[in-house]
Coordinates of C-alpha atoms in Angstrom, one line a residue:
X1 CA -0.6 -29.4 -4.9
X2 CA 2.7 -28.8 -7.2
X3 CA 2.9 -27.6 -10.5
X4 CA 5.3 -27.4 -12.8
X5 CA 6.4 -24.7 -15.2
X6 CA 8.0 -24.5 -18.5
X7 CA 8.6 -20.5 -18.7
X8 CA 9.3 -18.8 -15.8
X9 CA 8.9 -15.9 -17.9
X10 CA 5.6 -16.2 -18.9
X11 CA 4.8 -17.5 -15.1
X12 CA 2.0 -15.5 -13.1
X13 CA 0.1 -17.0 -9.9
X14 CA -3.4 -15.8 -9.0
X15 CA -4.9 -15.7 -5.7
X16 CA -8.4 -15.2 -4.7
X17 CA -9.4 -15.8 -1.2
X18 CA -12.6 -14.8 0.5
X19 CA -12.2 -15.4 4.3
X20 CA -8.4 -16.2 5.9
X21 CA -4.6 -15.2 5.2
X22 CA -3.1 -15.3 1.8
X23 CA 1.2 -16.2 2.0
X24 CA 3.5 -16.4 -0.8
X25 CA 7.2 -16.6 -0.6
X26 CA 9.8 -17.6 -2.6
X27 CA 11.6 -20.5 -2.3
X28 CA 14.2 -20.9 0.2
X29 CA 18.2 -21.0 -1.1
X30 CA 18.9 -21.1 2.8
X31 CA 16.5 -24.4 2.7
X32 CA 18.6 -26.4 -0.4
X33 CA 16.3 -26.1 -3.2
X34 CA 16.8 -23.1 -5.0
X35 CA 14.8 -20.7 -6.0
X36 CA 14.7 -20.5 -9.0
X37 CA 13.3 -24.4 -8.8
X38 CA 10.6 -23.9 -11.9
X39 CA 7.5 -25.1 -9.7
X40 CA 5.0 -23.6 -7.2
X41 CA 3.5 -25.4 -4.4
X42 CA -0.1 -24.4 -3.0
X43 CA -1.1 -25.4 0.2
X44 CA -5.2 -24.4 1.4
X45 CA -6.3 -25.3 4.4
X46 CA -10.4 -25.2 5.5
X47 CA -11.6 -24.8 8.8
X48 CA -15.2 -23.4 10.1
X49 CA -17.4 -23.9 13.2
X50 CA -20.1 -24.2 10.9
X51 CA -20.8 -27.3 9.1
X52 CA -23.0 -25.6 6.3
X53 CA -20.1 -23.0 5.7
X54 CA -17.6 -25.4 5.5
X55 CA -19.4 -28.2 3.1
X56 CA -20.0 -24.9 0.6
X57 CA -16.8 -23.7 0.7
X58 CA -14.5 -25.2 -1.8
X59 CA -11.2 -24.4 -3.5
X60 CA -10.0 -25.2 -6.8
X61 CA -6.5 -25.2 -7.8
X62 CA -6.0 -25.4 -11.3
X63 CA -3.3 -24.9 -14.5
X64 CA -3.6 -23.2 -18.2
X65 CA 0.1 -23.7 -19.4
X66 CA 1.9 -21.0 -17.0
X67 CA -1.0 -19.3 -15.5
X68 CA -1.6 -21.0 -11.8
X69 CA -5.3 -19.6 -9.7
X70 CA -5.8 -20.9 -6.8
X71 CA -9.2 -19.7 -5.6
X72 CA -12.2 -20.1 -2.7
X73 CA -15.5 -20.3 -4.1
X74 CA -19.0 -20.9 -1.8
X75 CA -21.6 -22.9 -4.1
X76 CA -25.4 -20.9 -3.6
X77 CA -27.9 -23.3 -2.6
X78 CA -30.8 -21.2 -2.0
X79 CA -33.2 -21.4 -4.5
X80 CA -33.3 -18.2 -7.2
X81 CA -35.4 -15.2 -6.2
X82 CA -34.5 -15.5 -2.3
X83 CA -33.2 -12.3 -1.2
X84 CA -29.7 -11.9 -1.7
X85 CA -29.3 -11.7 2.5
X86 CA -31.3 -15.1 2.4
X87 CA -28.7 -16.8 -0.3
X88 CA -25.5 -15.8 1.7
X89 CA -23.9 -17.6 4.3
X90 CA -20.5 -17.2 5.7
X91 CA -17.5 -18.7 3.8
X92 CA -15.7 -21.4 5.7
X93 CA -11.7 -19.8 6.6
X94 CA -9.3 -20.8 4.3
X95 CA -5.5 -20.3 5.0
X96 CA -3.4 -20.6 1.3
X97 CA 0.6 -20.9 1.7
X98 CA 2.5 -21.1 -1.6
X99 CA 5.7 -20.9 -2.6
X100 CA 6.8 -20.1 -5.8
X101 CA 10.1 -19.0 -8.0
X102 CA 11.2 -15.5 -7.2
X103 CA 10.8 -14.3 -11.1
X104 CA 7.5 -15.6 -11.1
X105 CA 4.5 -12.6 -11.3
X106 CA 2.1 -12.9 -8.4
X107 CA -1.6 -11.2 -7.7
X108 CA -3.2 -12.0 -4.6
X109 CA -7.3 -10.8 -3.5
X110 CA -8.7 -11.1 -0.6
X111 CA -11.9 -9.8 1.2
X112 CA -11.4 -10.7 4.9
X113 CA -7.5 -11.5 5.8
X114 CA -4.3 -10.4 5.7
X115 CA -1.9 -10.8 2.6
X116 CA 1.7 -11.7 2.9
X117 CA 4.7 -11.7 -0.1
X118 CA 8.3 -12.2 0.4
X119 CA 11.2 -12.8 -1.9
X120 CA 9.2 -12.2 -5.1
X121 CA 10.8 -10.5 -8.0
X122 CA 9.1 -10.0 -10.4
X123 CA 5.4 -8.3 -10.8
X124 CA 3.0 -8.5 -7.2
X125 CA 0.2 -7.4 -6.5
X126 CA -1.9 -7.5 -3.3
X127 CA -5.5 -6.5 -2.8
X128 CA -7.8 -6.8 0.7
X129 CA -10.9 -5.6 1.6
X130 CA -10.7 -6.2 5.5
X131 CA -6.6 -6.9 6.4
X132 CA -3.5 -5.6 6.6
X133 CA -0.9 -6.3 3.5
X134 CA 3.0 -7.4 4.5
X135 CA 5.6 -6.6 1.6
X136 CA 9.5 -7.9 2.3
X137 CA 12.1 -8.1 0.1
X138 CA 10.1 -7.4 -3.2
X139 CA 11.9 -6.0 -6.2
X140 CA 10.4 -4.9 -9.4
X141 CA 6.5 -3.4 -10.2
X142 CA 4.6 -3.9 -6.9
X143 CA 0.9 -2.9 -6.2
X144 CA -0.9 -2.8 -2.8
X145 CA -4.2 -1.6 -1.5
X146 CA -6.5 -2.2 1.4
X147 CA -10.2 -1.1 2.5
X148 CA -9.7 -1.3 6.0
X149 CA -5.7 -2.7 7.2
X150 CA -2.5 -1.5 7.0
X151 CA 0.3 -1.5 4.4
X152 CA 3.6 -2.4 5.6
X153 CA 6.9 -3.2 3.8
X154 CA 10.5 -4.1 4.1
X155 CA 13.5 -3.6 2.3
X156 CA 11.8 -3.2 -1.1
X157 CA 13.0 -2.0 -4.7
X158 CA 11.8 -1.0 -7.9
X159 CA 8.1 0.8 -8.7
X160 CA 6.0 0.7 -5.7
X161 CA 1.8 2.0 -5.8
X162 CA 0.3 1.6 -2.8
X163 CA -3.4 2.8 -1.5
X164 CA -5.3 2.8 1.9
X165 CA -8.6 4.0 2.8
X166 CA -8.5 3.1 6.6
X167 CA -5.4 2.5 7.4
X168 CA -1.6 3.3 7.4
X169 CA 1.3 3.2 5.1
X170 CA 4.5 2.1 6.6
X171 CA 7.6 1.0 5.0
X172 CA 11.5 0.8 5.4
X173 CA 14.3 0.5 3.9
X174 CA 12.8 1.4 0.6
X175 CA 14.8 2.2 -2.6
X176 CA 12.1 2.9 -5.1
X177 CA 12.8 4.4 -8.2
X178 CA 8.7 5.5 -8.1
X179 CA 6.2 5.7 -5.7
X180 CA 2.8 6.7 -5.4
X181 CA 1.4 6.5 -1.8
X182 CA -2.3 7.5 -1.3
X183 CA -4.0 7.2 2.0
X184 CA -7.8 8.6 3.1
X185 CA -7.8 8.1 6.1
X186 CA -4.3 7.1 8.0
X187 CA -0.6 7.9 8.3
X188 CA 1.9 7.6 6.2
X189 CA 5.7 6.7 7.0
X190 CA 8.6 6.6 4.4
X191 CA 12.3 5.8 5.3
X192 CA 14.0 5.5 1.8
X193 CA 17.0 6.4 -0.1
X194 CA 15.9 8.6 -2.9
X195 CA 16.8 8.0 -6.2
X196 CA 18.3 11.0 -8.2
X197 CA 16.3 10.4 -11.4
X198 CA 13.3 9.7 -9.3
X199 CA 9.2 10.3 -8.5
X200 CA 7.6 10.4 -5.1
X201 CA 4.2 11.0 -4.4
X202 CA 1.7 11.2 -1.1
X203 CA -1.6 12.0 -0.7
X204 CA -3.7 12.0 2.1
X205 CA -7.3 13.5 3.3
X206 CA -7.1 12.5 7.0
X207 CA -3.8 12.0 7.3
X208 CA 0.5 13.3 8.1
X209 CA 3.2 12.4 6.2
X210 CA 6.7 11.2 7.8
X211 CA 9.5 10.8 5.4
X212 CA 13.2 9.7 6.5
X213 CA 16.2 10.2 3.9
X214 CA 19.4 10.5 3.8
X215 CA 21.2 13.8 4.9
X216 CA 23.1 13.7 1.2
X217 CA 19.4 13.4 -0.4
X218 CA 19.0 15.5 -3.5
X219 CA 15.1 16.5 -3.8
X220 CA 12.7 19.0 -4.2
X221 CA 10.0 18.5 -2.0
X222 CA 6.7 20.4 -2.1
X223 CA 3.3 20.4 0.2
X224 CA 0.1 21.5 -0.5
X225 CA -2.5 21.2 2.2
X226 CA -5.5 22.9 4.0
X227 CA -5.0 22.4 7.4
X228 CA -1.3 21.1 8.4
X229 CA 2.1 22.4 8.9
X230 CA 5.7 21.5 7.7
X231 CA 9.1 20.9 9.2
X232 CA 12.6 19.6 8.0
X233 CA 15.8 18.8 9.9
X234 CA 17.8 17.7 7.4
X235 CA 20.6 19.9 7.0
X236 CA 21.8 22.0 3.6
X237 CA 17.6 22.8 3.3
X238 CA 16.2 26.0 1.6
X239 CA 12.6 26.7 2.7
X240 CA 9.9 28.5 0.8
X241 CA 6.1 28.7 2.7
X242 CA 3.4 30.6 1.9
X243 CA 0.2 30.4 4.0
X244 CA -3.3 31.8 2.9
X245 CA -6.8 31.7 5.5
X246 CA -7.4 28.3 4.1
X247 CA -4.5 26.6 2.5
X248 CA -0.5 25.7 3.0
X249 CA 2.1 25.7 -0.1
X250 CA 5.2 24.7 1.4
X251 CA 8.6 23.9 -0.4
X252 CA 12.0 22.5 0.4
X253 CA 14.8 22.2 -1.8
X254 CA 17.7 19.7 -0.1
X255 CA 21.2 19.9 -1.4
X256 CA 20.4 21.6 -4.4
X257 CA 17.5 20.0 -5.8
X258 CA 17.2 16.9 -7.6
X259 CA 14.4 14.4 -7.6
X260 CA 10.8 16.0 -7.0
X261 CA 8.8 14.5 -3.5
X262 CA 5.1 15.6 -4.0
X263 CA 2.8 16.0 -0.6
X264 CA -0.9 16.8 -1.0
X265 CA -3.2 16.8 1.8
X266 CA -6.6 18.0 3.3
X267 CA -5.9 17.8 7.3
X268 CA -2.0 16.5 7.3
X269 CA 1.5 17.3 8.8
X270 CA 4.6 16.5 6.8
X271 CA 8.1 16.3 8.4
X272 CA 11.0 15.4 6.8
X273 CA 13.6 14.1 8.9
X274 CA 17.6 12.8 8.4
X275 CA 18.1 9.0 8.3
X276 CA 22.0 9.3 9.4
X277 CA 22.6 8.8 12.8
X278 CA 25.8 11.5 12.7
X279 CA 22.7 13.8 12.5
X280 CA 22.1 15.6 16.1
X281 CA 18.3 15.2 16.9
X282 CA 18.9 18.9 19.1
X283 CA 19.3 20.4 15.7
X284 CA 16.8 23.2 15.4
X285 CA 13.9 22.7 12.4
X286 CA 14.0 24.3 9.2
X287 CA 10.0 25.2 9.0
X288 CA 9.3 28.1 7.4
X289 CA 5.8 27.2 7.9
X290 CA 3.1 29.4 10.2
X291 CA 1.0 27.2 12.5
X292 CA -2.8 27.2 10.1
X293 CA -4.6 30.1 10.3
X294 CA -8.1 29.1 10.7
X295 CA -10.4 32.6 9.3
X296 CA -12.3 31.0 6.5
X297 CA -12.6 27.6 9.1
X298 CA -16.5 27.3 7.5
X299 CA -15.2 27.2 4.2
X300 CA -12.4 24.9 5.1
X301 CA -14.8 22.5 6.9
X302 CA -17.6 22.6 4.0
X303 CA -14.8 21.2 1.7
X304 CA -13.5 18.7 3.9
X305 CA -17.2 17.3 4.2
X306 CA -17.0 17.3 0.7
X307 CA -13.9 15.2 0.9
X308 CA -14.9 12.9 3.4
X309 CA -18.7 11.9 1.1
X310 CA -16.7 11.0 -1.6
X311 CA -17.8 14.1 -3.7
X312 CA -14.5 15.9 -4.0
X313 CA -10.8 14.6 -4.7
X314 CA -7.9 16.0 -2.5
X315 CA -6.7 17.9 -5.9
X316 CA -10.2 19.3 -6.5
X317 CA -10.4 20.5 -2.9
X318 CA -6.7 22.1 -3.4
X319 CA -7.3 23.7 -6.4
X320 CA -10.9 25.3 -4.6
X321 CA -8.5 26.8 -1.9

């Protein structure tokens, strides 16, 4: 289905998907039609092996002025007061593709598939329960967050929040003015040009923390973990560690200082490496960072149980240390 819009503006697609892949790119300049072309184009497409899934599946695409939802919806059959295992079945798969203007806003749910933006300009947003999110070429306020998948992007700019719980956070070419980057349990990688009048962010509970900047970078960058350790090879680096029986402050300043980089962790590594490839990879690491000393390990583990039950933030369990 095509819709048309009068403000492009005021234009913000919604996307709500139970089972299946969510796409959305912008249109194609490469393809003749511009895009900037003031419509969006929804494509959903219903499969399932089971007949009763897929006659209770439905979609409905519908328009309020500029606002555009696209969305799955399963009609309950059973009769009220079954129990609520009784009155589920599974959702037929549904597969939306959708192209829209690049200055339209964009928010995309889903509970089991992957979600997919390219070319978008404006506002996204991206949230999955069970799948991995895919970011390219997105400028502007950007949001992403997965249960259990992976974030990756490419060649983004602008304000960037992104959250995993299981999973990794990968990106590059990134050249984000902010960024907050939060994972529980998973990895996080960061190759970015940092902006001088710029904030960075990481945190991580079961997790290390890769980022890879430019030589030139002007940053402070400072670590706070339990158990973990610190290294830096970028060049023109002053190193300040201190390391206590159950906790890691570590601190880099990088050309002088400029924009802060803030790393907190419960079990993480962070290593800060150069982007430039005049950079010798047999350069020596600027640590400044002991390897953990584990003689308070029961009072370290107690507070990572804490951590891991959901009972205690990584902050609270810094500041306990």
């Amino acid at each position: 289905k095509t819709f048309e819009l009068n403000d492009l503006s005021a234009a913000l697609v919604t996307l709500s998907n139970i089972s299946g892949p969510i796409t959305v790119e912008a249109w194609d300049d490469s393809a003749g039609s511009g895009n900037e072309q003031p419509r969006v184009w929804i494509r959903a497409v219903k499969s399932s092996s089971s007949p009763r899934a897929f006659e209770r599946t439905r979609t409905e695409l519908t328009q309020d002025g500029d606002q555009i939802r696209a969305e799955t919806i399963v009609d309950d059959t059973a009769p009220s007061g079954w129990p609520d295992l009784l009155r589920r079945d599974e959702a037929a798969k549904v597969e939306y593709t959708v192209r829209v203007p690049a200055a339209c806003a964009v928010s995309a749910e889903d509970v089991n598939g992957s979600i997919a933006m390219s070319g978008l300009e404006k506002k996204t947003k991206a949230q999955s329960v069970n799948g991995a999110v895919l970011l390219k070429r997105l400028k502007g306020a950007m949001e992403a967050s997965t249960t259990n998948g992976r974030i990756s992007a490419e060649n983004i700019s602008g304000a960037a929040h992104f959250s995993a719980v299981n999973g990794s956070i990968d990106f590059d070419g990134a050249q984000l003015q902010t960024l907050d980057a939060h994972t529980v349990s998973g990895s996080i990688r960061a190759a970015l040009t940092i902006d001088p009048s710029g904030q960075y962010t990481f945190k991580s509970t079961n997790g290390s923390c890769e980022l890879i900047i430019p030589s030139a970078s002007r940053c402070d960058i400072e670590m706070e973990g339990i158990n973990g350790r610190a290294e830096c090879t970028v060049p023109n680096t002053k190193v300040n560690a201190q390391r206590g029986p159950a906790f890691l402050r570590w601190s880099a300043k990088l050309n002088g200082g400029g924009a802060p980089i803030r790393f907190k962790t419960v079990n993480g590594s962070l290593r800060v490496l150069p982007s430039d490839e005049s950079v010798s990879e047999a350069e020596p690491p600027v640590n400044g960072a002991p390897q953990p000393d584990r003689g308070d390990e029961s009072r370290v583990m107690e507070i990572l149980r804490a951590v891991e039950r959901g009972e205690m933030s990584v902050d609270d369990a810094l500041e306990k240390i």
